[in-house]
Amino acid sequence: YGISKVTAYFLVKSYRLNFNFLGSTAILFNHESPRRDISFVSRKISYGVAQIKKGLIKKIDLGNIKAARDWGHAKDFVNAMWLMLQQEKPDDYVIGTGKKHSVLDFVNVAFEHVGLNYRDFINVDKNLLRTVESNYRIADSSKAVKKIKWKPKFSFKDLVCDMVESDLELITNNS
C-alpha cells in the first residue's frame, strides 16, 4: 500500500515536470466517514455502539485502545482535494487535522453520544493487538492551509457522532 502511494507521488511529479501535466498529489491522513468499511476500527466502534444502543450486542472487542491517529472527516478531505484542483499550478499537499486522538477517545465520544458509559461495553482482546504500532504520525497541513486556504470544518466529536448517528439510522432502517 505504501509503495503504491510513493509510486503515484513520483509518477505525478514526473509527469508534471516532463509533460506539463496538471496534477496534484496529497498525503491524506485517516479520513473517516459513515461509509468506512466495517473492518476499520472507527466503523467497528460506531457500528458496535449503535448495535449496543439498539440492544443487538453486549460488547465490542477491541485491540490497543491507546493507539492514536490523526482522524478527520472525509468530507473535509474531499473539500481539500476540490480546492487543490482549483489551483492554477499543481502541487503536493499533506491533509489532516494535526490533532491526535486515541481509539479510547473515539470510544468515549461514541458512547457519550448515546448516553452510555464505555467501560460497561468494551472488551480489550489481546488477539486483536497489532505487532507493530506507529503512534506518532500527525499531519502538518500548514501548506494546504496557506496555499489553498483549506481548514477542516468537522471536529473529532462531529466525526464520531456523525458515524454513530449514521449507524443508528442504518440499523433502524434495516430492522
Short mmCIF file of N, CA and C in Angstrom, two decimals:
data_model
loop_
_atom_site.label_atom_id
_atom_site.label_comp_id
_atom_site.label_asym_id
_atom_site.label_seq_id
_atom_site.Cartn_x
_atom_site.Cartn_y
_atom_site.Cartn_z
N TYR A 1 0.83 -1.19 0.00
CA TYR A 1 0.00 0.00 0.00
C TYR A 1 0.88 1.26 0.00
N GLY A 2 1.83 1.30 0.90
CA GLY A 2 2.73 2.44 0.99
C GLY A 2 3.56 2.63 -0.26
N ILE A 3 4.04 1.51 -0.82
CA ILE A 3 4.85 1.58 -2.05
C ILE A 3 4.01 2.16 -3.19
N SER A 4 2.75 1.77 -3.27
CA SER A 4 1.86 2.30 -4.31
C SER A 4 1.67 3.80 -4.18
N LYS A 5 1.55 4.27 -2.94
CA LYS A 5 1.36 5.70 -2.71
C LYS A 5 2.60 6.49 -3.13
N VAL A 6 3.77 5.99 -2.77
CA VAL A 6 5.02 6.66 -3.14
C VAL A 6 5.21 6.64 -4.65
N THR A 7 4.88 5.53 -5.28
CA THR A 7 4.99 5.41 -6.74
C THR A 7 4.09 6.43 -7.42
N ALA A 8 2.86 6.54 -6.95
CA ALA A 8 1.92 7.51 -7.54
C ALA A 8 2.43 8.94 -7.38
N TYR A 9 2.97 9.25 -6.21
CA TYR A 9 3.52 10.58 -5.97
C TYR A 9 4.61 10.91 -6.99
N PHE A 10 5.58 9.99 -7.16
CA PHE A 10 6.68 10.24 -8.08
C PHE A 10 6.23 10.22 -9.54
N LEU A 11 5.25 9.41 -9.87
CA LEU A 11 4.72 9.38 -11.22
C LEU A 11 4.06 10.72 -11.58
N VAL A 12 3.24 11.23 -10.68
CA VAL A 12 2.58 12.52 -10.94
C VAL A 12 3.62 13.63 -11.01
N LYS A 13 4.58 13.61 -10.12
CA LYS A 13 5.64 14.63 -10.12
C LYS A 13 6.43 14.58 -11.43
N SER A 14 6.75 13.39 -11.89
CA SER A 14 7.48 13.22 -13.15
C SER A 14 6.67 13.74 -14.33
N TYR A 15 5.40 13.42 -14.39
CA TYR A 15 4.54 13.89 -15.48
C TYR A 15 4.38 15.41 -15.44
N ARG A 16 4.34 15.98 -14.24
CA ARG A 16 4.26 17.44 -14.14
C ARG A 16 5.51 18.08 -14.74
N LEU A 17 6.66 17.55 -14.38
CA LEU A 17 7.93 18.12 -14.83
C LEU A 17 8.19 17.88 -16.31
N ASN A 18 7.87 16.69 -16.79
CA ASN A 18 8.23 16.31 -18.16
C ASN A 18 7.16 16.56 -19.21
N PHE A 19 5.90 16.60 -18.80
CA PHE A 19 4.83 16.71 -19.79
C PHE A 19 3.84 17.82 -19.47
N ASN A 20 4.20 18.71 -18.56
CA ASN A 20 3.34 19.82 -18.16
C ASN A 20 1.96 19.32 -17.71
N PHE A 21 1.96 18.20 -17.04
CA PHE A 21 0.74 17.55 -16.55
C PHE A 21 0.16 18.36 -15.40
N LEU A 22 -1.12 18.64 -15.46
CA LEU A 22 -1.80 19.39 -14.41
C LEU A 22 -2.35 18.40 -13.39
N GLY A 23 -1.48 17.99 -12.48
CA GLY A 23 -1.88 17.01 -11.46
C GLY A 23 -1.24 17.30 -10.14
N SER A 24 -2.04 17.21 -9.09
CA SER A 24 -1.56 17.40 -7.72
C SER A 24 -1.64 16.08 -6.98
N THR A 25 -0.87 15.97 -5.92
CA THR A 25 -0.97 14.80 -5.06
C THR A 25 -1.18 15.26 -3.62
N ALA A 26 -1.67 14.32 -2.82
CA ALA A 26 -1.86 14.63 -1.41
C ALA A 26 -1.63 13.38 -0.58
N ILE A 27 -0.98 13.57 0.53
CA ILE A 27 -0.91 12.53 1.55
C ILE A 27 -2.10 12.79 2.46
N LEU A 28 -3.04 11.88 2.41
CA LEU A 28 -4.27 12.04 3.19
C LEU A 28 -4.17 11.20 4.45
N PHE A 29 -4.19 11.84 5.59
CA PHE A 29 -4.20 11.09 6.84
C PHE A 29 -5.57 10.44 7.00
N ASN A 30 -5.77 9.72 8.09
CA ASN A 30 -7.00 8.93 8.26
C ASN A 30 -8.24 9.80 8.06
N HIS A 31 -8.97 9.52 7.00
CA HIS A 31 -10.21 10.23 6.72
C HIS A 31 -11.36 9.23 6.83
N GLU A 32 -12.24 9.54 7.74
CA GLU A 32 -13.30 8.62 8.14
C GLU A 32 -14.66 9.19 7.77
N SER A 33 -15.62 8.29 7.65
CA SER A 33 -17.00 8.70 7.41
C SER A 33 -17.90 7.50 7.68
N PRO A 34 -19.20 7.70 7.68
CA PRO A 34 -20.12 6.58 7.84
C PRO A 34 -19.97 5.52 6.73
N ARG A 35 -19.31 5.85 5.65
CA ARG A 35 -19.11 4.90 4.56
C ARG A 35 -17.87 4.02 4.74
N ARG A 36 -17.13 4.26 5.79
CA ARG A 36 -15.92 3.49 6.06
C ARG A 36 -16.30 2.02 6.22
N ASP A 37 -15.47 1.14 5.72
CA ASP A 37 -15.72 -0.29 5.83
C ASP A 37 -15.71 -0.72 7.29
N ILE A 38 -16.54 -1.67 7.62
CA ILE A 38 -16.68 -2.15 8.99
C ILE A 38 -15.41 -2.79 9.52
N SER A 39 -14.47 -3.15 8.66
CA SER A 39 -13.22 -3.77 9.11
C SER A 39 -12.26 -2.75 9.74
N PHE A 40 -12.53 -1.47 9.59
CA PHE A 40 -11.70 -0.43 10.20
C PHE A 40 -12.22 -0.12 11.60
N VAL A 41 -11.31 0.15 12.52
CA VAL A 41 -11.68 0.29 13.92
C VAL A 41 -12.70 1.41 14.14
N SER A 42 -12.59 2.51 13.42
CA SER A 42 -13.53 3.62 13.60
C SER A 42 -14.97 3.16 13.34
N ARG A 43 -15.17 2.46 12.26
CA ARG A 43 -16.51 1.99 11.90
C ARG A 43 -16.92 0.82 12.79
N LYS A 44 -15.99 -0.01 13.18
CA LYS A 44 -16.29 -1.10 14.11
C LYS A 44 -16.87 -0.52 15.40
N ILE A 45 -16.29 0.58 15.84
CA ILE A 45 -16.77 1.23 17.06
C ILE A 45 -18.13 1.86 16.83
N SER A 46 -18.28 2.67 15.79
CA SER A 46 -19.56 3.37 15.58
C SER A 46 -20.71 2.38 15.38
N TYR A 47 -20.46 1.34 14.61
CA TYR A 47 -21.50 0.34 14.36
C TYR A 47 -21.77 -0.47 15.64
N GLY A 48 -20.70 -0.80 16.36
CA GLY A 48 -20.87 -1.53 17.61
C GLY A 48 -21.66 -0.75 18.63
N VAL A 49 -21.37 0.54 18.75
CA VAL A 49 -22.11 1.40 19.68
C VAL A 49 -23.59 1.44 19.29
N ALA A 50 -23.86 1.57 18.00
CA ALA A 50 -25.25 1.58 17.53
C ALA A 50 -25.94 0.25 17.85
N GLN A 51 -25.24 -0.86 17.64
CA GLN A 51 -25.81 -2.17 17.95
C GLN A 51 -26.09 -2.32 19.45
N ILE A 52 -25.17 -1.84 20.27
CA ILE A 52 -25.36 -1.91 21.72
C ILE A 52 -26.56 -1.05 22.12
N LYS A 53 -26.64 0.14 21.60
CA LYS A 53 -27.75 1.04 21.93
C LYS A 53 -29.09 0.42 21.54
N LYS A 54 -29.11 -0.32 20.45
CA LYS A 54 -30.34 -0.97 19.98
C LYS A 54 -30.58 -2.33 20.64
N GLY A 55 -29.66 -2.74 21.54
CA GLY A 55 -29.82 -3.99 22.25
C GLY A 55 -29.48 -5.23 21.45
N LEU A 56 -28.70 -5.08 20.38
CA LEU A 56 -28.37 -6.21 19.50
C LEU A 56 -27.13 -6.97 19.93
N ILE A 57 -26.18 -6.28 20.58
CA ILE A 57 -24.98 -6.93 21.11
C ILE A 57 -24.69 -6.35 22.48
N LYS A 58 -23.78 -7.00 23.21
CA LYS A 58 -23.48 -6.55 24.57
C LYS A 58 -22.09 -5.93 24.72
N LYS A 59 -21.15 -6.29 23.84
CA LYS A 59 -19.76 -5.84 23.97
C LYS A 59 -19.14 -5.60 22.60
N ILE A 60 -18.09 -4.80 22.59
CA ILE A 60 -17.26 -4.60 21.40
C ILE A 60 -15.86 -5.07 21.77
N ASP A 61 -15.29 -5.95 20.96
CA ASP A 61 -13.91 -6.41 21.16
C ASP A 61 -12.97 -5.49 20.40
N LEU A 62 -12.00 -4.93 21.12
CA LEU A 62 -11.01 -4.04 20.51
C LEU A 62 -9.61 -4.49 20.91
N GLY A 63 -8.63 -4.03 20.16
CA GLY A 63 -7.23 -4.30 20.47
C GLY A 63 -6.67 -3.18 21.33
N ASN A 64 -5.63 -2.52 20.84
CA ASN A 64 -4.94 -1.48 21.59
C ASN A 64 -5.77 -0.20 21.61
N ILE A 65 -6.42 0.06 22.72
CA ILE A 65 -7.27 1.25 22.80
C ILE A 65 -6.45 2.52 23.04
N LYS A 66 -5.14 2.36 23.25
CA LYS A 66 -4.27 3.53 23.41
C LYS A 66 -3.69 3.98 22.06
N ALA A 67 -3.84 3.16 21.03
CA ALA A 67 -3.35 3.54 19.70
C ALA A 67 -4.01 4.85 19.29
N ALA A 68 -3.24 5.73 18.67
CA ALA A 68 -3.76 7.05 18.32
C ALA A 68 -3.49 7.38 16.86
N ARG A 69 -4.39 8.15 16.29
CA ARG A 69 -4.29 8.56 14.90
C ARG A 69 -4.74 10.01 14.75
N ASP A 70 -4.36 10.58 13.62
CA ASP A 70 -4.86 11.89 13.20
C ASP A 70 -6.08 11.58 12.34
N TRP A 71 -7.27 11.62 12.98
CA TRP A 71 -8.53 11.27 12.31
C TRP A 71 -9.28 12.52 11.91
N GLY A 72 -9.69 12.58 10.64
CA GLY A 72 -10.50 13.69 10.17
C GLY A 72 -11.70 13.17 9.39
N HIS A 73 -12.64 14.05 9.13
CA HIS A 73 -13.85 13.68 8.38
C HIS A 73 -13.56 13.68 6.89
N ALA A 74 -14.01 12.64 6.21
CA ALA A 74 -13.78 12.52 4.77
C ALA A 74 -14.35 13.72 4.00
N LYS A 75 -15.41 14.31 4.48
CA LYS A 75 -15.98 15.48 3.80
C LYS A 75 -14.96 16.62 3.74
N ASP A 76 -14.21 16.80 4.81
CA ASP A 76 -13.16 17.83 4.83
C ASP A 76 -12.06 17.50 3.83
N PHE A 77 -11.72 16.22 3.72
CA PHE A 77 -10.65 15.80 2.81
C PHE A 77 -11.07 15.96 1.36
N VAL A 78 -12.32 15.66 1.08
CA VAL A 78 -12.84 15.87 -0.28
C VAL A 78 -12.81 17.35 -0.63
N ASN A 79 -13.16 18.18 0.32
CA ASN A 79 -13.07 19.63 0.10
C ASN A 79 -11.64 20.06 -0.20
N ALA A 80 -10.67 19.49 0.52
CA ALA A 80 -9.26 19.80 0.26
C ALA A 80 -8.87 19.41 -1.16
N MET A 81 -9.31 18.23 -1.59
CA MET A 81 -8.99 17.79 -2.96
C MET A 81 -9.62 18.71 -3.99
N TRP A 82 -10.84 19.15 -3.73
CA TRP A 82 -11.50 20.07 -4.65
C TRP A 82 -10.73 21.38 -4.72
N LEU A 83 -10.30 21.89 -3.57
CA LEU A 83 -9.52 23.13 -3.55
C LEU A 83 -8.19 22.96 -4.29
N MET A 84 -7.56 21.80 -4.15
CA MET A 84 -6.32 21.53 -4.88
C MET A 84 -6.55 21.63 -6.39
N LEU A 85 -7.68 21.13 -6.83
CA LEU A 85 -7.99 21.13 -8.27
C LEU A 85 -8.35 22.51 -8.80
N GLN A 86 -8.62 23.45 -7.92
CA GLN A 86 -8.97 24.81 -8.34
C GLN A 86 -7.73 25.69 -8.57
N GLN A 87 -6.57 25.17 -8.20
CA GLN A 87 -5.34 25.95 -8.31
C GLN A 87 -4.83 25.97 -9.75
N GLU A 88 -4.25 27.09 -10.15
CA GLU A 88 -3.68 27.18 -11.49
C GLU A 88 -2.43 26.33 -11.63
N LYS A 89 -1.67 26.23 -10.55
CA LYS A 89 -0.43 25.47 -10.56
C LYS A 89 -0.58 24.26 -9.63
N PRO A 90 -0.36 23.06 -10.16
CA PRO A 90 -0.48 21.87 -9.31
C PRO A 90 0.65 21.80 -8.28
N ASP A 91 0.39 21.10 -7.19
CA ASP A 91 1.38 20.99 -6.12
C ASP A 91 1.07 19.74 -5.30
N ASP A 92 1.89 19.51 -4.30
CA ASP A 92 1.73 18.36 -3.42
C ASP A 92 1.40 18.85 -2.01
N TYR A 93 0.48 18.16 -1.36
CA TYR A 93 -0.02 18.60 -0.07
C TYR A 93 -0.11 17.46 0.93
N VAL A 94 -0.18 17.82 2.19
CA VAL A 94 -0.49 16.90 3.27
C VAL A 94 -1.81 17.37 3.86
N ILE A 95 -2.74 16.43 4.01
CA ILE A 95 -4.07 16.78 4.52
C ILE A 95 -4.36 15.96 5.77
N GLY A 96 -4.66 16.65 6.84
CA GLY A 96 -5.01 16.03 8.12
C GLY A 96 -5.37 17.11 9.12
N THR A 97 -5.80 16.69 10.27
CA THR A 97 -6.25 17.67 11.27
C THR A 97 -5.12 18.26 12.10
N GLY A 98 -4.00 17.53 12.20
CA GLY A 98 -2.92 17.97 13.06
C GLY A 98 -3.17 17.66 14.52
N LYS A 99 -4.24 16.87 14.78
CA LYS A 99 -4.59 16.51 16.15
C LYS A 99 -4.64 14.99 16.26
N LYS A 100 -4.13 14.48 17.36
CA LYS A 100 -4.10 13.04 17.56
C LYS A 100 -5.15 12.64 18.60
N HIS A 101 -5.90 11.58 18.28
CA HIS A 101 -6.89 11.03 19.20
C HIS A 101 -6.72 9.53 19.27
N SER A 102 -6.88 8.98 20.46
CA SER A 102 -6.73 7.54 20.64
C SER A 102 -8.03 6.80 20.30
N VAL A 103 -7.90 5.49 20.17
CA VAL A 103 -9.07 4.65 19.98
C VAL A 103 -10.00 4.85 21.18
N LEU A 104 -9.42 4.95 22.37
CA LEU A 104 -10.23 5.18 23.57
C LEU A 104 -10.98 6.51 23.49
N ASP A 105 -10.36 7.55 22.95
CA ASP A 105 -11.05 8.83 22.74
C ASP A 105 -12.27 8.62 21.84
N PHE A 106 -12.08 7.86 20.76
CA PHE A 106 -13.15 7.58 19.81
C PHE A 106 -14.29 6.84 20.52
N VAL A 107 -13.91 5.81 21.27
CA VAL A 107 -14.88 5.01 22.03
C VAL A 107 -15.66 5.89 23.00
N ASN A 108 -14.96 6.72 23.75
CA ASN A 108 -15.59 7.56 24.76
C ASN A 108 -16.60 8.52 24.14
N VAL A 109 -16.22 9.18 23.06
CA VAL A 109 -17.13 10.12 22.40
C VAL A 109 -18.35 9.38 21.84
N ALA A 110 -18.12 8.22 21.25
CA ALA A 110 -19.21 7.44 20.65
C ALA A 110 -20.23 7.01 21.71
N PHE A 111 -19.74 6.49 22.83
CA PHE A 111 -20.66 6.05 23.88
C PHE A 111 -21.33 7.23 24.57
N GLU A 112 -20.59 8.31 24.79
CA GLU A 112 -21.21 9.51 25.38
C GLU A 112 -22.36 10.00 24.51
N HIS A 113 -22.17 9.90 23.20
CA HIS A 113 -23.19 10.38 22.26
C HIS A 113 -24.52 9.65 22.44
N VAL A 114 -24.47 8.39 22.83
CA VAL A 114 -25.71 7.62 23.02
C VAL A 114 -26.07 7.47 24.50
N GLY A 115 -25.35 8.20 25.37
CA GLY A 115 -25.70 8.21 26.78
C GLY A 115 -25.28 6.96 27.56
N LEU A 116 -24.22 6.31 27.11
CA LEU A 116 -23.74 5.11 27.79
C LEU A 116 -22.29 5.28 28.23
N ASN A 117 -21.90 4.52 29.24
CA ASN A 117 -20.52 4.52 29.73
C ASN A 117 -19.76 3.40 29.03
N TYR A 118 -18.73 3.75 28.31
CA TYR A 118 -17.98 2.77 27.53
C TYR A 118 -17.41 1.64 28.38
N ARG A 119 -17.11 1.91 29.62
CA ARG A 119 -16.47 0.90 30.49
C ARG A 119 -17.33 -0.36 30.62
N ASP A 120 -18.63 -0.22 30.42
CA ASP A 120 -19.53 -1.36 30.54
C ASP A 120 -19.61 -2.20 29.26
N PHE A 121 -19.00 -1.73 28.18
CA PHE A 121 -19.25 -2.37 26.89
C PHE A 121 -18.02 -2.70 26.05
N ILE A 122 -16.83 -2.43 26.58
CA ILE A 122 -15.60 -2.66 25.81
C ILE A 122 -14.83 -3.84 26.40
N ASN A 123 -14.39 -4.71 25.51
CA ASN A 123 -13.53 -5.83 25.88
C ASN A 123 -12.23 -5.69 25.10
N VAL A 124 -11.12 -5.56 25.82
CA VAL A 124 -9.82 -5.49 25.15
C VAL A 124 -9.35 -6.93 24.93
N ASP A 125 -9.21 -7.29 23.65
CA ASP A 125 -8.82 -8.65 23.25
C ASP A 125 -7.37 -8.63 22.79
N LYS A 126 -6.51 -9.31 23.51
CA LYS A 126 -5.08 -9.33 23.17
C LYS A 126 -4.82 -9.91 21.77
N ASN A 127 -5.73 -10.73 21.27
CA ASN A 127 -5.58 -11.29 19.92
C ASN A 127 -5.75 -10.23 18.83
N LEU A 128 -6.31 -9.09 19.20
CA LEU A 128 -6.52 -8.01 18.22
C LEU A 128 -5.41 -6.96 18.25
N LEU A 129 -4.41 -7.16 19.11
CA LEU A 129 -3.30 -6.21 19.18
C LEU A 129 -2.41 -6.36 17.96
N ARG A 130 -1.96 -5.24 17.41
CA ARG A 130 -1.01 -5.25 16.30
C ARG A 130 0.39 -5.51 16.84
N THR A 131 1.19 -6.20 16.04
CA THR A 131 2.56 -6.45 16.48
C THR A 131 3.40 -5.19 16.42
N VAL A 132 3.09 -4.30 15.48
CA VAL A 132 3.81 -3.03 15.34
C VAL A 132 2.77 -1.92 15.33
N GLU A 133 2.99 -0.93 16.16
CA GLU A 133 2.07 0.19 16.24
C GLU A 133 2.83 1.50 16.10
N SER A 134 2.41 2.34 15.18
CA SER A 134 3.03 3.64 14.98
C SER A 134 2.10 4.70 15.53
N ASN A 135 2.51 5.34 16.60
CA ASN A 135 1.63 6.29 17.28
C ASN A 135 1.96 7.76 17.03
N TYR A 136 2.97 8.06 16.28
CA TYR A 136 3.44 9.43 16.25
C TYR A 136 3.21 10.16 14.93
N ARG A 137 2.28 9.67 14.13
CA ARG A 137 2.03 10.33 12.85
C ARG A 137 0.91 11.35 12.99
N ILE A 138 1.28 12.59 12.84
CA ILE A 138 0.31 13.69 12.88
C ILE A 138 0.58 14.58 11.67
N ALA A 139 -0.48 14.95 10.99
CA ALA A 139 -0.35 15.74 9.77
C ALA A 139 0.10 17.16 10.05
N ASP A 140 0.92 17.66 9.15
CA ASP A 140 1.24 19.08 9.12
C ASP A 140 0.64 19.63 7.83
N SER A 141 -0.55 20.17 7.94
CA SER A 141 -1.29 20.67 6.78
C SER A 141 -1.09 22.16 6.56
N SER A 142 -0.04 22.71 7.13
CA SER A 142 0.17 24.16 7.06
C SER A 142 0.27 24.66 5.61
N LYS A 143 0.87 23.87 4.73
CA LYS A 143 0.97 24.27 3.32
C LYS A 143 -0.43 24.36 2.70
N ALA A 144 -1.28 23.39 2.98
CA ALA A 144 -2.65 23.40 2.44
C ALA A 144 -3.44 24.58 3.02
N VAL A 145 -3.23 24.86 4.28
CA VAL A 145 -3.92 25.99 4.91
C VAL A 145 -3.50 27.29 4.24
N LYS A 146 -2.20 27.43 4.02
CA LYS A 146 -1.66 28.66 3.44
C LYS A 146 -1.97 28.80 1.94
N LYS A 147 -1.70 27.75 1.17
CA LYS A 147 -1.79 27.87 -0.29
C LYS A 147 -3.20 27.70 -0.85
N ILE A 148 -3.99 26.80 -0.28
CA ILE A 148 -5.33 26.58 -0.86
C ILE A 148 -6.44 27.00 0.10
N LYS A 149 -6.02 27.59 1.23
CA LYS A 149 -6.96 28.10 2.24
C LYS A 149 -7.87 27.00 2.80
N TRP A 150 -7.29 25.80 2.98
CA TRP A 150 -8.06 24.67 3.50
C TRP A 150 -8.01 24.64 5.02
N LYS A 151 -9.12 24.31 5.60
CA LYS A 151 -9.21 24.15 7.04
C LYS A 151 -10.34 23.17 7.32
N PRO A 152 -10.11 22.18 8.18
CA PRO A 152 -11.20 21.25 8.50
C PRO A 152 -12.37 21.96 9.15
N LYS A 153 -13.58 21.57 8.78
CA LYS A 153 -14.78 22.15 9.36
C LYS A 153 -15.37 21.26 10.44
N PHE A 154 -15.09 19.96 10.35
CA PHE A 154 -15.64 18.99 11.28
C PHE A 154 -14.65 18.69 12.41
N SER A 155 -15.11 18.77 13.63
CA SER A 155 -14.27 18.41 14.78
C SER A 155 -14.23 16.89 14.91
N PHE A 156 -13.34 16.40 15.74
CA PHE A 156 -13.28 14.97 16.03
C PHE A 156 -14.63 14.49 16.57
N LYS A 157 -15.20 15.25 17.48
CA LYS A 157 -16.51 14.89 18.04
C LYS A 157 -17.58 14.85 16.95
N ASP A 158 -17.57 15.83 16.05
CA ASP A 158 -18.53 15.84 14.94
C ASP A 158 -18.42 14.57 14.11
N LEU A 159 -17.18 14.18 13.82
CA LEU A 159 -16.92 12.98 13.03
C LEU A 159 -17.50 11.75 13.71
N VAL A 160 -17.16 11.54 14.97
CA VAL A 160 -17.60 10.35 15.70
C VAL A 160 -19.13 10.32 15.79
N CYS A 161 -19.72 11.44 16.14
CA CYS A 161 -21.18 11.49 16.27
C CYS A 161 -21.88 11.26 14.94
N ASP A 162 -21.32 11.78 13.85
CA ASP A 162 -21.88 11.55 12.51
C ASP A 162 -21.88 10.05 12.19
N MET A 163 -20.77 9.39 12.51
CA MET A 163 -20.67 7.96 12.22
C MET A 163 -21.66 7.16 13.07
N VAL A 164 -21.77 7.48 14.35
CA VAL A 164 -22.70 6.76 15.22
C VAL A 164 -24.14 7.00 14.76
N GLU A 165 -24.49 8.25 14.48
CA GLU A 165 -25.85 8.56 14.03
C GLU A 165 -26.20 7.81 12.74
N SER A 166 -25.26 7.77 11.83
CA SER A 166 -25.48 7.06 10.57
C SER A 166 -25.73 5.57 10.82
N ASP A 167 -24.95 4.98 11.72
CA ASP A 167 -25.12 3.56 12.01
C ASP A 167 -26.41 3.29 12.79
N LEU A 168 -26.81 4.18 13.65
CA LEU A 168 -28.11 4.04 14.32
C LEU A 168 -29.24 4.04 13.29
N GLU A 169 -29.15 4.95 12.33
CA GLU A 169 -30.15 5.04 11.27
C GLU A 169 -30.13 3.79 10.39
N LEU A 170 -28.93 3.31 10.07
CA LEU A 170 -28.78 2.11 9.26
C LEU A 170 -29.45 0.91 9.94
N ILE A 171 -29.20 0.73 11.22
CA ILE A 171 -29.79 -0.38 11.96
C ILE A 171 -31.31 -0.23 12.04
N THR A 172 -31.78 0.98 12.29
CA THR A 172 -33.21 1.24 12.38
C THR A 172 -33.90 0.93 11.05
N ASN A 173 -33.29 1.37 9.95
CA ASN A 173 -33.89 1.15 8.63
C ASN A 173 -33.83 -0.31 8.18
N ASN A 174 -32.90 -1.08 8.73
CA ASN A 174 -32.77 -2.49 8.35
C ASN A 174 -33.53 -3.43 9.28
N SER A 175 -34.18 -2.84 10.29
CA SER A 175 -34.93 -3.68 11.25
C SER A 175 -36.31 -4.00 10.76
#
